[in-house]
Coordinates of C-alpha atoms in Angstrom, one line a residue:
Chain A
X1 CA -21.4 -14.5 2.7
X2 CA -18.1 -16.5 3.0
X3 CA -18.1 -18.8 5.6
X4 CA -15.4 -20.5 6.9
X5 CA -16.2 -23.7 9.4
X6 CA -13.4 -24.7 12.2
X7 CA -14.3 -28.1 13.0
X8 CA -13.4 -27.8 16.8
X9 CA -13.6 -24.2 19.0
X10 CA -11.4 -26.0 21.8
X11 CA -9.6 -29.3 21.9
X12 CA -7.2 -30.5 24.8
X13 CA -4.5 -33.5 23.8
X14 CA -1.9 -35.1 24.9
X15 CA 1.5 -34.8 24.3
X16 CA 3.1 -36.9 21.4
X17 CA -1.0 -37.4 20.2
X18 CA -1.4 -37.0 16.3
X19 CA -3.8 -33.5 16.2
X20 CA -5.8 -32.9 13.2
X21 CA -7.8 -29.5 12.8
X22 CA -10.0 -29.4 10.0
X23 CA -11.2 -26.5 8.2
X24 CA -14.0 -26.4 5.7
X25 CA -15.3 -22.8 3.3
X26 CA -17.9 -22.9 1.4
X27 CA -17.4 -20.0 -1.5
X28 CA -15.0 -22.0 -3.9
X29 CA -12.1 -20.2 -3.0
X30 CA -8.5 -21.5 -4.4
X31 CA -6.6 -20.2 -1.8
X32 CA -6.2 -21.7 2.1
X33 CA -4.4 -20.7 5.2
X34 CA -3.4 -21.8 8.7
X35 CA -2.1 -19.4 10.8
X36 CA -1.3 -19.5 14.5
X37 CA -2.1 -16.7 17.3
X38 CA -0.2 -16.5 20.4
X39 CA -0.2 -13.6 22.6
X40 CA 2.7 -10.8 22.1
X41 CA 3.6 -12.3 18.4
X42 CA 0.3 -11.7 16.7
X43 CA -0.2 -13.8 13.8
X44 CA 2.0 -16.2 12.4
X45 CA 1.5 -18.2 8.8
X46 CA 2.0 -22.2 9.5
X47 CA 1.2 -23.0 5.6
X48 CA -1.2 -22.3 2.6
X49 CA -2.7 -23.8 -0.2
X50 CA -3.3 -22.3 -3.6
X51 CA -4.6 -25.2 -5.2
X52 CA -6.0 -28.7 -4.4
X53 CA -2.9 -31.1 -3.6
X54 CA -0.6 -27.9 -3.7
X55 CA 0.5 -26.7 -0.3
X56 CA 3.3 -23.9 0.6
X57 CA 5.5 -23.6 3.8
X58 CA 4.8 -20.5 5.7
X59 CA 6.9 -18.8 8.6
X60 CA 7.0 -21.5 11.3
X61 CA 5.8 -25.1 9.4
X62 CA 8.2 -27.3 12.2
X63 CA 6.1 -30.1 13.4
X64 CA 2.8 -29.5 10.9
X65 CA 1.8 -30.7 8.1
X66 CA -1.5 -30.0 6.1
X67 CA -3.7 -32.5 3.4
X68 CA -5.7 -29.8 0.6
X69 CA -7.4 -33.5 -0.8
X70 CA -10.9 -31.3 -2.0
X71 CA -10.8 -27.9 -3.1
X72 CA -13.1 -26.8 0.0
X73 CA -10.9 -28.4 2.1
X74 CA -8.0 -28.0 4.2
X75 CA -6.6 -29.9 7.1
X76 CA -3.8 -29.4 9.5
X77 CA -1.8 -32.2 11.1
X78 CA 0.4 -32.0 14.3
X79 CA 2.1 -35.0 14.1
X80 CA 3.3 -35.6 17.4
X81 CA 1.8 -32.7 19.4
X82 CA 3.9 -31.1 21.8
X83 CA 3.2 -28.4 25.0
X84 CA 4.4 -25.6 22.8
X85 CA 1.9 -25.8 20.1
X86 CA -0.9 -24.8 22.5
X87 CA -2.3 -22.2 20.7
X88 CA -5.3 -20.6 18.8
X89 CA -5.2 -22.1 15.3
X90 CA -7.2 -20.0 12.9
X91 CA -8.5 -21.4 9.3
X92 CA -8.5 -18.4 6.6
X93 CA -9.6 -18.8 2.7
X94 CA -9.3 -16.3 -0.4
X95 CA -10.6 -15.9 -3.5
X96 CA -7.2 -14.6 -5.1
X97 CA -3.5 -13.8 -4.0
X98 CA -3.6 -11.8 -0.9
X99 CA -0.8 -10.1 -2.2
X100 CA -2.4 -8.5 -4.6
X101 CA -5.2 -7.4 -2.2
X102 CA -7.7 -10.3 -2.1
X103 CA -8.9 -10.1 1.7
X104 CA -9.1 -13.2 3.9
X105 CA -11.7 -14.7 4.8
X106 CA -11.3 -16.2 8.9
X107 CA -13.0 -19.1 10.8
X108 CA -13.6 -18.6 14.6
X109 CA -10.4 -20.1 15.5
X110 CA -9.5 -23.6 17.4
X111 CA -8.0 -23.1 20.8
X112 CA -5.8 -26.4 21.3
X113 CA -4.4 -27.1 24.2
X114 CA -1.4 -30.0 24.9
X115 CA -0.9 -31.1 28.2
Chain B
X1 CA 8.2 -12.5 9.5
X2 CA 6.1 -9.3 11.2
X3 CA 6.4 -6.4 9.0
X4 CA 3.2 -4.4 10.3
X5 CA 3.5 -3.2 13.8
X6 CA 0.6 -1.5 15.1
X7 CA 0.6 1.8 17.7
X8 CA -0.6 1.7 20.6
X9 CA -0.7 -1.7 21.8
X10 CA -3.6 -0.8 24.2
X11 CA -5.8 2.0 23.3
X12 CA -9.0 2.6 26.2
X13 CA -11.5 5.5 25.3
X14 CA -15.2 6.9 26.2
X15 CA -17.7 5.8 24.2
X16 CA -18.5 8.6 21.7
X17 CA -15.1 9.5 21.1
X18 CA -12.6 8.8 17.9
X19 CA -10.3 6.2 18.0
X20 CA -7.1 6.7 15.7
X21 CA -4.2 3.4 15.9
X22 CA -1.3 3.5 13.4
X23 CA 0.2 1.1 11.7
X24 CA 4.3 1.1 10.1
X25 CA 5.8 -1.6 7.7
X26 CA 9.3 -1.2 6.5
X27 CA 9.1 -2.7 3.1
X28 CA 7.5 -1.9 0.0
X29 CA 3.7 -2.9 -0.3
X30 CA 0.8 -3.3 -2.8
X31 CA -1.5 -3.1 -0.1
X32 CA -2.7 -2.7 3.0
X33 CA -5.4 -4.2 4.9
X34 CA -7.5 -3.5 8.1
X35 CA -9.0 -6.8 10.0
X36 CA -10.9 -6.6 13.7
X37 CA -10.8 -9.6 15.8
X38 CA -14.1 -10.2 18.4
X39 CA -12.4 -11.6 21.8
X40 CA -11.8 -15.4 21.1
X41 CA -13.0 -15.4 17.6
X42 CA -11.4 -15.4 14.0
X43 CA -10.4 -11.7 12.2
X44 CA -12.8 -10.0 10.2
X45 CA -11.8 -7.7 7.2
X46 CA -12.7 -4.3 7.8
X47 CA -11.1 -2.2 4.7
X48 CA -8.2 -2.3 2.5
X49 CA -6.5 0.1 0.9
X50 CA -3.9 0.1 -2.2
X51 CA -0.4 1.4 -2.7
X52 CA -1.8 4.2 -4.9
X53 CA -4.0 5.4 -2.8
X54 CA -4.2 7.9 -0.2
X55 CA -7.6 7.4 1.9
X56 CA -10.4 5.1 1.8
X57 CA -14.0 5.6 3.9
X58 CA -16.1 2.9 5.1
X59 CA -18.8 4.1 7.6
X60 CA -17.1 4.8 10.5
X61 CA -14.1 3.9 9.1
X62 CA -10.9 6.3 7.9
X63 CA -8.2 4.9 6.5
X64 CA -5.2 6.7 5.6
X65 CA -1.7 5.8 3.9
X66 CA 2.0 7.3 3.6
X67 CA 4.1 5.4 1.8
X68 CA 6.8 7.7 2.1
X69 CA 6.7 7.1 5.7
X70 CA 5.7 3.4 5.5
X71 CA 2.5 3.9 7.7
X72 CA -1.1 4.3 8.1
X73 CA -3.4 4.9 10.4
X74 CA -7.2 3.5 11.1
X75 CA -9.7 6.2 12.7
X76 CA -12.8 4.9 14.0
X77 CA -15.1 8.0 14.4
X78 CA -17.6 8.2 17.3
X79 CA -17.0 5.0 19.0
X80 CA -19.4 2.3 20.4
X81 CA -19.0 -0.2 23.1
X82 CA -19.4 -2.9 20.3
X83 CA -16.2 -1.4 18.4
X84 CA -14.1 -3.3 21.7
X85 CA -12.3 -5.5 19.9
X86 CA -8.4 -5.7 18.4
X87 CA -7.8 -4.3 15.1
X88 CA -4.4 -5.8 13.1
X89 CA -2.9 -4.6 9.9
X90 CA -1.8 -6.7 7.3
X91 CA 0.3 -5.7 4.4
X92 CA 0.7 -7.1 1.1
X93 CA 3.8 -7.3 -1.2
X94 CA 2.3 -7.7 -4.8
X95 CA 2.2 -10.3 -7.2
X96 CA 2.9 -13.7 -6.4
X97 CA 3.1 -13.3 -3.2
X98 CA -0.1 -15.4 -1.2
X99 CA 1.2 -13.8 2.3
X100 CA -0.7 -11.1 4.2
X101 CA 2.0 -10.2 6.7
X102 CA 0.9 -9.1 10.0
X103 CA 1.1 -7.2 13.1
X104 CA 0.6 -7.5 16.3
X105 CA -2.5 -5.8 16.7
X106 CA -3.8 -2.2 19.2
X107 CA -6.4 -3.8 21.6
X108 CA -9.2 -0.9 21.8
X109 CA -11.4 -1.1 24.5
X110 CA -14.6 1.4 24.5
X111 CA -16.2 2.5 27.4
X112 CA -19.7 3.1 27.6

């Protein structure tokens, strides 16, 4: 079974603190995803990953930035965190292109909030 | 961009009975997925189903899809308290294309 580890279930920071949110899988899969969940606008993609070092703007990457350094890896950065990316941050992974019907594979999610 | 949008938003039935929420995209897909998300935890794939094809079972599970009318629908047949969750559809747009797209999910609540 795929398992994919959020390193944090809830964080509280500061604002203008640097935010990183790690997320670890453990069934060699190329692909990687941060998305973001805020009530009323479902999910939203941040950025992915389809290879180590590669990374790929999503719908809303403004004010992140991710690191894919290991293949089971993949980090996301708020560089300056700010009130209005208080959210749920959920860590996916696939084994081939979505697109194309490979099903994601979700970690429990990292409720940040930024006071 | 949100291309699913899910139907109803809120959906509250007696446990034992059918669940049906409906899904509509406006742009061509290669396929369609089906993903349940516990109360503050991550989305778990349920079933997915492909552009060519018309229904797909998974125990309780029906899915169905039009692609003429751009929608499908999820029926959860004889419902249990445990099925409380909110179920999202996500559509895929074919090759190349890494992004699941979607909606904004039907939060079911079961009743025992």
């Amino acid at each position: 079974d795929v398992k994919v580890t959020q390193s944090s279930r809830y964080l509280v920071k500061r604002t203008g603190e640097k935010v990183f949110l790690e997320c670890v899988q453990d069934m060699d899969h190329e692909n990687m995803f941060w998305y973001r969940q805020d009530p009323g606008l479902g999910l939203r993609l941040i950025y992915f990953s389809y290879d180590v070092k590669m990374k790929e703007k999503g719908d809303i990457p403004e004010g992140y930035s991710v690191s894919r350094e290991k293949k089971e890896r993949f980090s996301l950065i708020l560089e300056s965190a700010s009130t209005n990316q208080t959210s749920m941050y959920l860590c996916a992974s696939s084994l081939e292109v979505t697109g194309l019907g490979s099903p994601l594979h979700f970690g429990n999610g990292t409720r940040l909030t930024v006071t | 961009s949100q291309q699913g949008e899910e139907d109803p938003q809120a959906l509250s039935i007696q446990e034992g009975e059918n669940a049906t929420m409906n899904c509509s995209y406006k742009t061509s897909i290669n396929n369609l997925q089906w993903y349940r998300q516990n109360s503050g935890r991550g989305l778990v794939h349920l079933i997915l189903i492909r552009s060519n094809e018309r229904e797909k079972h998974s125990g309780r599970l029906r899915v169905t899809l039009d692609t003429s009318k751009k929608s499908s629908s999820l029926l959860i047949t004889a419902s249990r308290a445990a099925d409380t969750a909110s179920y999202f559809c996500a559509t895929g747009s074919g090759a190349g294309s890494y992004q699941l797209t979607f909606g904004k999910g039907t939060k079911l609540s079961v009743i025992p």
